[in-house]
Each structure stands twice: as structure tokens, then as C-alpha cells.
Short mmCIF file of C-alpha atoms in Angstrom, two decimals:
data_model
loop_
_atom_site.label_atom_id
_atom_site.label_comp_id
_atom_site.label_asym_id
_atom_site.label_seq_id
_atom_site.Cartn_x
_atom_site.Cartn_y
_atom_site.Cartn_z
CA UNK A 22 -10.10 -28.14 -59.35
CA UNK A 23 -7.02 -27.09 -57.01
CA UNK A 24 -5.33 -24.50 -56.12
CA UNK A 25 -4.79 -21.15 -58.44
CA UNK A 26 -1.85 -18.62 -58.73
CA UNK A 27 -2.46 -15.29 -60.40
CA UNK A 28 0.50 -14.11 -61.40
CA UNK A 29 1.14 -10.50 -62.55
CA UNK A 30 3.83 -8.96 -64.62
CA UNK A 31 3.94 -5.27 -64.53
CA UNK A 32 5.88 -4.86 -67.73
CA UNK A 33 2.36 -6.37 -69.19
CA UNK A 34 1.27 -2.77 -69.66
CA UNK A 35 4.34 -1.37 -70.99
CA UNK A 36 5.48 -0.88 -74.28
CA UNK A 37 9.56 -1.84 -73.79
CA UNK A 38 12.19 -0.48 -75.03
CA UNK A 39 14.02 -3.34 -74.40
CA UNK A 40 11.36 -5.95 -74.75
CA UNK A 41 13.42 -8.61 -76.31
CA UNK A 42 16.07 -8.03 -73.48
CA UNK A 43 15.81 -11.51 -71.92
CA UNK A 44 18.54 -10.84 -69.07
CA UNK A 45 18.25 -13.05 -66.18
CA UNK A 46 20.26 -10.68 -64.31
CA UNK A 47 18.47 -8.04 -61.59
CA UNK A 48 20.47 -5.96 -58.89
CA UNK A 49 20.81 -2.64 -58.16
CA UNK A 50 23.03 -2.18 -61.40
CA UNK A 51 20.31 -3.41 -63.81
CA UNK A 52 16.97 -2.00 -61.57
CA UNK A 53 17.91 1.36 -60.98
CA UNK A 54 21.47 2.37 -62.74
CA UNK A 55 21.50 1.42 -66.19
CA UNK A 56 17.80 3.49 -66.65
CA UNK A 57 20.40 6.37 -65.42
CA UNK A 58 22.84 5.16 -68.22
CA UNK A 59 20.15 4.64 -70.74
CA UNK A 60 18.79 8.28 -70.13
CA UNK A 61 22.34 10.25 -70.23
CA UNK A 62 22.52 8.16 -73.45
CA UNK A 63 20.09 9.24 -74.94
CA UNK A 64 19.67 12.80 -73.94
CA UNK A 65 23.44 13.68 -75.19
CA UNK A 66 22.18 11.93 -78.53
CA UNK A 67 19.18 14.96 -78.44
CA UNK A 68 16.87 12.37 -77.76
CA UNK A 69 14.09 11.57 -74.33
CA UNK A 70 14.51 7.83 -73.21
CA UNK A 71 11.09 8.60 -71.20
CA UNK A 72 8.80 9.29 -74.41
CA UNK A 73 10.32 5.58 -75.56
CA UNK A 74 8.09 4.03 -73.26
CA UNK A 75 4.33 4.11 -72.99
CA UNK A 76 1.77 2.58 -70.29
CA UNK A 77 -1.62 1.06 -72.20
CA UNK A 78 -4.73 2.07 -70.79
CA UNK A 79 -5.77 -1.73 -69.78
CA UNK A 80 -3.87 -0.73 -66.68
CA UNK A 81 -6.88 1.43 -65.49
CA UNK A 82 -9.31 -1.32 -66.23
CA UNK A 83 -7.30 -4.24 -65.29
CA UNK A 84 -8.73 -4.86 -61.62
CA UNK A 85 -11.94 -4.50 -62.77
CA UNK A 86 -11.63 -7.29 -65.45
CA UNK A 87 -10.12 -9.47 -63.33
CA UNK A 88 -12.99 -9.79 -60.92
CA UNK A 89 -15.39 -10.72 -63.46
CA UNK A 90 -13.50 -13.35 -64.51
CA UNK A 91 -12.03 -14.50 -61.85
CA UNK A 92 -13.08 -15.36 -57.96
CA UNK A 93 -10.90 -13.95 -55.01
CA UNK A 94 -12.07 -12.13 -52.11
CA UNK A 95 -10.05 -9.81 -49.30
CA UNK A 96 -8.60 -13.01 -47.85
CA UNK A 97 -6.57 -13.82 -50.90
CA UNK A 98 -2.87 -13.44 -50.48
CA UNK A 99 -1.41 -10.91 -52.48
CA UNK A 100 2.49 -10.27 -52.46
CA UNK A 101 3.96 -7.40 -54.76
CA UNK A 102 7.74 -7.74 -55.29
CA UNK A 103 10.37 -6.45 -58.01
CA UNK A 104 11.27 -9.95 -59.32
CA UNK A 105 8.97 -12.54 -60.52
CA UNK A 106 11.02 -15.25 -60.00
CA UNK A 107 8.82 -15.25 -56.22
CA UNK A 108 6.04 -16.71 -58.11
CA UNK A 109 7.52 -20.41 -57.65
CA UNK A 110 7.97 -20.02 -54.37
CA UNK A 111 4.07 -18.48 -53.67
CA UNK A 112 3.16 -21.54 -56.40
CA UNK A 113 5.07 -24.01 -53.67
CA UNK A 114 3.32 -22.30 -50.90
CA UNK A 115 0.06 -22.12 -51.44
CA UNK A 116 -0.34 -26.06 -53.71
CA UNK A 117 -1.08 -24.53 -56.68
CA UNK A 118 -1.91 -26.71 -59.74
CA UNK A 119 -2.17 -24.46 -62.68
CA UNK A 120 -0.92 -20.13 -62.86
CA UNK A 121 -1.88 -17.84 -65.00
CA UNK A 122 0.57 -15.78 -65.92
CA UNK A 123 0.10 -11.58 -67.55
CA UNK A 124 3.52 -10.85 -68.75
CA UNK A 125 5.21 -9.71 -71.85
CA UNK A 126 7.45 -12.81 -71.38
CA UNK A 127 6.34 -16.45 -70.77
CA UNK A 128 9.04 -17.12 -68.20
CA UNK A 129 9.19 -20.30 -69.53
CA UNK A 130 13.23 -20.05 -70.03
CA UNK A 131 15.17 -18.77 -72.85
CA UNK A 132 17.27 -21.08 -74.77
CA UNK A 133 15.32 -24.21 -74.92
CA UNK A 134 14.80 -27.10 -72.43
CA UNK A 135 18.55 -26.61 -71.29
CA UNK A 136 17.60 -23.53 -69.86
CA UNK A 137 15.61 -25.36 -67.19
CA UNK A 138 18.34 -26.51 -65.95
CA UNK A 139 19.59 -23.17 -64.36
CA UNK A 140 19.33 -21.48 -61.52
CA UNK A 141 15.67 -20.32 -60.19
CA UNK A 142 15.45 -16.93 -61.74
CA UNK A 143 12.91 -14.27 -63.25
CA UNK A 144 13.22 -15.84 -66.72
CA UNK A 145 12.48 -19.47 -66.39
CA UNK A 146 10.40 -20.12 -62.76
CA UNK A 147 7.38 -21.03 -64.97
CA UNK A 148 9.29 -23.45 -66.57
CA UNK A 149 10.84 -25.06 -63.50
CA UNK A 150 7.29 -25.39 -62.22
CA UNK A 151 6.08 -27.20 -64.83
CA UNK A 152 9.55 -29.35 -65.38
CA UNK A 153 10.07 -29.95 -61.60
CA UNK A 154 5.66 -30.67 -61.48
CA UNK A 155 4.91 -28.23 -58.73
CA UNK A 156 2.40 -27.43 -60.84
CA UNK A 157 0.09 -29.19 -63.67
CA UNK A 158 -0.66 -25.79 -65.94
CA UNK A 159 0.55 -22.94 -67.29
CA UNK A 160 -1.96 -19.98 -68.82
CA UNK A 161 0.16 -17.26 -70.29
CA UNK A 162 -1.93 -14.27 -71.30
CA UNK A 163 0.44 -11.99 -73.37
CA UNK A 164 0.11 -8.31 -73.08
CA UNK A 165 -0.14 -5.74 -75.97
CA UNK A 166 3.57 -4.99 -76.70
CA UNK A 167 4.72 -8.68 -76.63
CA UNK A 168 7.43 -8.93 -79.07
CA UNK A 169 7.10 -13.29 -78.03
CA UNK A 170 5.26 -16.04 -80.09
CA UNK A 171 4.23 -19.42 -78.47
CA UNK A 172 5.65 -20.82 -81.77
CA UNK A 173 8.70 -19.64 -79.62
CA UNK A 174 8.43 -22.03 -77.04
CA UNK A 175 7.55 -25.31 -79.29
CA UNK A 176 9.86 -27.79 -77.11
CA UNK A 177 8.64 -26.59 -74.03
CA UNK A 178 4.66 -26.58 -75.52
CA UNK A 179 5.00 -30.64 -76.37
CA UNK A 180 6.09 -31.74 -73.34
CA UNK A 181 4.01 -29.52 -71.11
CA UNK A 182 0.46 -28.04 -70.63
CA UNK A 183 1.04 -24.60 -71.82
CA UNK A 184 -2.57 -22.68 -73.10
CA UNK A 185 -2.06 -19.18 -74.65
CA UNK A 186 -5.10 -17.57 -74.49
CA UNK A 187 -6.78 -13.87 -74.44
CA UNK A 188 -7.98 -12.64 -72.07
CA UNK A 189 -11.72 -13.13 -73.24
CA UNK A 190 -10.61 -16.93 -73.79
CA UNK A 191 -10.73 -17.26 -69.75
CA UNK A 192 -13.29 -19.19 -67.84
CA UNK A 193 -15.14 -17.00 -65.49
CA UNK A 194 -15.08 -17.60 -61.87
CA UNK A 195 -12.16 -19.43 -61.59
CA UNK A 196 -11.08 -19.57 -57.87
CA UNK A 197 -7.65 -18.07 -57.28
CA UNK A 198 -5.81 -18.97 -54.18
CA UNK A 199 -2.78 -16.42 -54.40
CA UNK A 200 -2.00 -13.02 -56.32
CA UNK A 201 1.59 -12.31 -57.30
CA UNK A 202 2.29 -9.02 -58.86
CA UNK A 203 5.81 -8.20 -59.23
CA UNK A 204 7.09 -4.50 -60.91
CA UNK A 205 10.42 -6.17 -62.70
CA UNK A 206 12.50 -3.33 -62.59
CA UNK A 207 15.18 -4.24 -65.21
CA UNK A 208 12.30 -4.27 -68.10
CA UNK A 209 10.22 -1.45 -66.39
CA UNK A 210 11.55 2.36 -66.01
CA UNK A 211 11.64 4.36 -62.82
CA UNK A 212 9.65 7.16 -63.46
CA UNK A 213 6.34 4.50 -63.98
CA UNK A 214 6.69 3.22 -60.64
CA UNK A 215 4.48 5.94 -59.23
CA UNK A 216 1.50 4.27 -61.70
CA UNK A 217 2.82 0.94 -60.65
CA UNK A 218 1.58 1.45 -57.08
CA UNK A 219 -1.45 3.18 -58.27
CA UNK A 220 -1.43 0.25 -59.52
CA UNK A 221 -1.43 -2.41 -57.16
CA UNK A 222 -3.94 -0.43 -54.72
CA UNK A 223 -6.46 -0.51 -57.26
CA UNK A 224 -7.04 -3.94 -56.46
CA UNK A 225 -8.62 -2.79 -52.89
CA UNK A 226 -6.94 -5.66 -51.02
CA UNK A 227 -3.94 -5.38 -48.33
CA UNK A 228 -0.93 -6.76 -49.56
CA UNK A 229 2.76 -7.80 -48.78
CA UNK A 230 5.30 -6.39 -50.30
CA UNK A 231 8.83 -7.85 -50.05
CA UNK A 232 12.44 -7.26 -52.01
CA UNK A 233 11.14 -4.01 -54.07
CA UNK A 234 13.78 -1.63 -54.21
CA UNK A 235 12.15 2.26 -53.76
CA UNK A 236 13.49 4.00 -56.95
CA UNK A 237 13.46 8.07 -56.96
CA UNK A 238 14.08 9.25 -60.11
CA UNK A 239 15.14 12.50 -60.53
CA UNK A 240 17.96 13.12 -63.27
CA UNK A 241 17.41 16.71 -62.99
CA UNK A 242 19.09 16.70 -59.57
CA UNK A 243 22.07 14.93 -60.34
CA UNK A 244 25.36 16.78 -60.76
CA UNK A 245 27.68 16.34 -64.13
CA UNK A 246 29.66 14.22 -61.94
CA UNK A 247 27.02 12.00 -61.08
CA UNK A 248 26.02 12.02 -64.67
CA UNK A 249 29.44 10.55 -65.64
CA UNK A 250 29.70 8.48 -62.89
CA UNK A 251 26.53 6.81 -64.41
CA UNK A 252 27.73 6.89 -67.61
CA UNK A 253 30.47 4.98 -66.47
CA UNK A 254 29.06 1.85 -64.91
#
């Protein structure tokens, strides 16, 4: 059957704010400042940028689901990182034919088939898989607060084999060779990433983490200077 890449978006769980931000840009700036930004916003508006923002239960129950349906054992490799744009590269790695991707995006790219044509990045690496045939399938399993369609993707869907189904659509046991789970910290706020490693030990398995920037938020500490400075960038 080949080889399988599970491939988890943290931003899955989380009802966004931003959710039809489709930036392909992630730094420092758009990771950890602009939530900063966003909150000083906001709050000088009378209004908390952290009740915007909610984390579904399915989190809880995720790992649990996945082992019923599919097969992977403490040997798998599992590699948390903050962009997901290190799924092609884990896809590459390990020979993987077909991924199956939890997001709220499909990662297919943004923009049509033209969009292919850029740079690797967070927003299209599932689409340069399938375009550049690293690999032969595509499952994208949407989460709750998806604002996408597949309808949305109807170029990419004829030329490519692209399946969107639920989560009860999967077939059980299907061997997975390779577990990506990446936080995407432009989509996803700071003061979550305590549940997001809750998260990620759930699963009961060691893991690698690489290129995950730690995030401490505390805007309570910050001084009005650092509040403007914010403001500012």
C-alpha cells in the first residue's frame, strides 16, 4: 500500500480569528508580535482578543481516535514543529505515497495552480507534493471551524487525487509511517500553546521537535512602552 504521512495541523482545533488569513509569511513578526499587536488592539477598543478564540474539545479525544483508526506504534517518527511546510520534507523522507492531512486549511496553495509555482511554504507543500509526484494522495480532513470548501480547490481536485473526507469516512488500520504535527503560530495564539504541548504528549510517543519558537505570553508584564513599541510594528 506504501508509505503513510500523518500530518497534523494544530489550528485544527481552534476556532480562528483570522481563519481566512492565508499569509504565507511566518517569522518572529507574524508568530509572536502581531498576537501582541492584535491584543493592545483590541483591549484599547474595551474588548479581550483571548475570548475570540476557542479550543474544541476533539483535542482531548483526538489521540485516542486516531489509534483506532489508524496503525502506528512507539517506533513511528513523530516531529512537532511551528510550520507545516516540514511536512514535504518528512513526505520526501520517509517515501510516502498518500498524507492525510487535519488542518483548517488544505495547504494545497492559494490562488490557483500558479500558486504551485512558488516557493516551498506553509500554504502550498501539499500541493507541491502532489504537482512535483512525491506523493500519489492527498486526504484532507477539515476541522470544525474551517471557513474552506473543496469546491475551493476545483483546479487542483481535477488534476489530482484529492479525497475530503470525515473523520468516520477513514479506513481503519491504515499503517502510518511518519507523524507531523506542527503548532503554526501565525494562525494559532500564544496563550494556547500550553494545551498545544498537552497536546502533543498525549500521544505517549517520544518525539522531535525542531524550529518551534518558545512563546511566553504575558501582556500583563509589559511596560506602556513596550505596549507601544508593539503597537508600532
Amino acid at each position: 500500500m506504501g508509505n503513510n504521512l500523518l500530518s497534523i495541523d494544530w489550528d485544527y482545533f481552534i476556532s480562528l480569528d483570522n481563519k481566512n488569513c492565508v499569509s504565507t509569511i511566518e517569522n518572529k513578526k507574524t508568530v509572536n508580535d502581531l498576537w501582541y499587536k492584535r491584543y493592545f488592539q483590541f483591549k484599547s477598543e474595551g474588548k479581550d482578543l483571548q475570548k475570540r478564540y476557542q479550543l474544541s474539545e476533539e483535542a482531548d479525544k483526538f489521540w485516542g481516535k486516531m489509534k483506532k483508526i489508524f496503525e502506528f506504534d512507539s517506533h513511528v517518527h513523530i516531529f512537532v514543529s511551528d510550520s507545516h511546510a516540514l511536512s514535504y520534507k518528512i513526505a520526501q523522507m520517509y517515501n510516502c505515497d498518500n498524507v492525510y492531512l487535519f488542518d483548517a486549511h488544505s495547504d494545497l496553495g492559494y490562488g490557483g495552480l500558479p500558486s504551485l509555482e512558488f516557493e516551498l511554504n506553509c500554504a502550498n507543500w501539499l500541493g507541491k507534493l502532489l504537482k512535483n509526484k512525491k506523493v500519489k494522495e492527498a486526504h484532507i480532513i477539515y476541522g470544525p471551524y474551517t471557513a474552506e470548501k473543496p469546491e475551493n480547490f476545483q483546479q487542483m481536485n481535477e488534476l489530482y487525487h484529492i479525497e475530503y473526507p470525515t473523520i468516520n469516512d477513514l479506513d481503519e488500520k491504515t499503517k502510518i509511517s511518519a507523524i507531523h504535527i506542527c503548532r503554526s503560530g501565525a494562525w494559532t495564539p500564544p496563550w494556547l500553546d500550553g494545551k498545544f504541548i498537552e497536546f502533543i504528549r498525549k500521544i505517549g510517543f517520544s518525539y522531535t521537535m525542531t524550529e518551534c519558537l518558545k512563546r511566553n505570553w504575558d501582556p500583563t508584564a509589559l511596560t506602556y512602552a513596550d505596549q507601544l513599541q508593539y503597537l508600532m510594528t
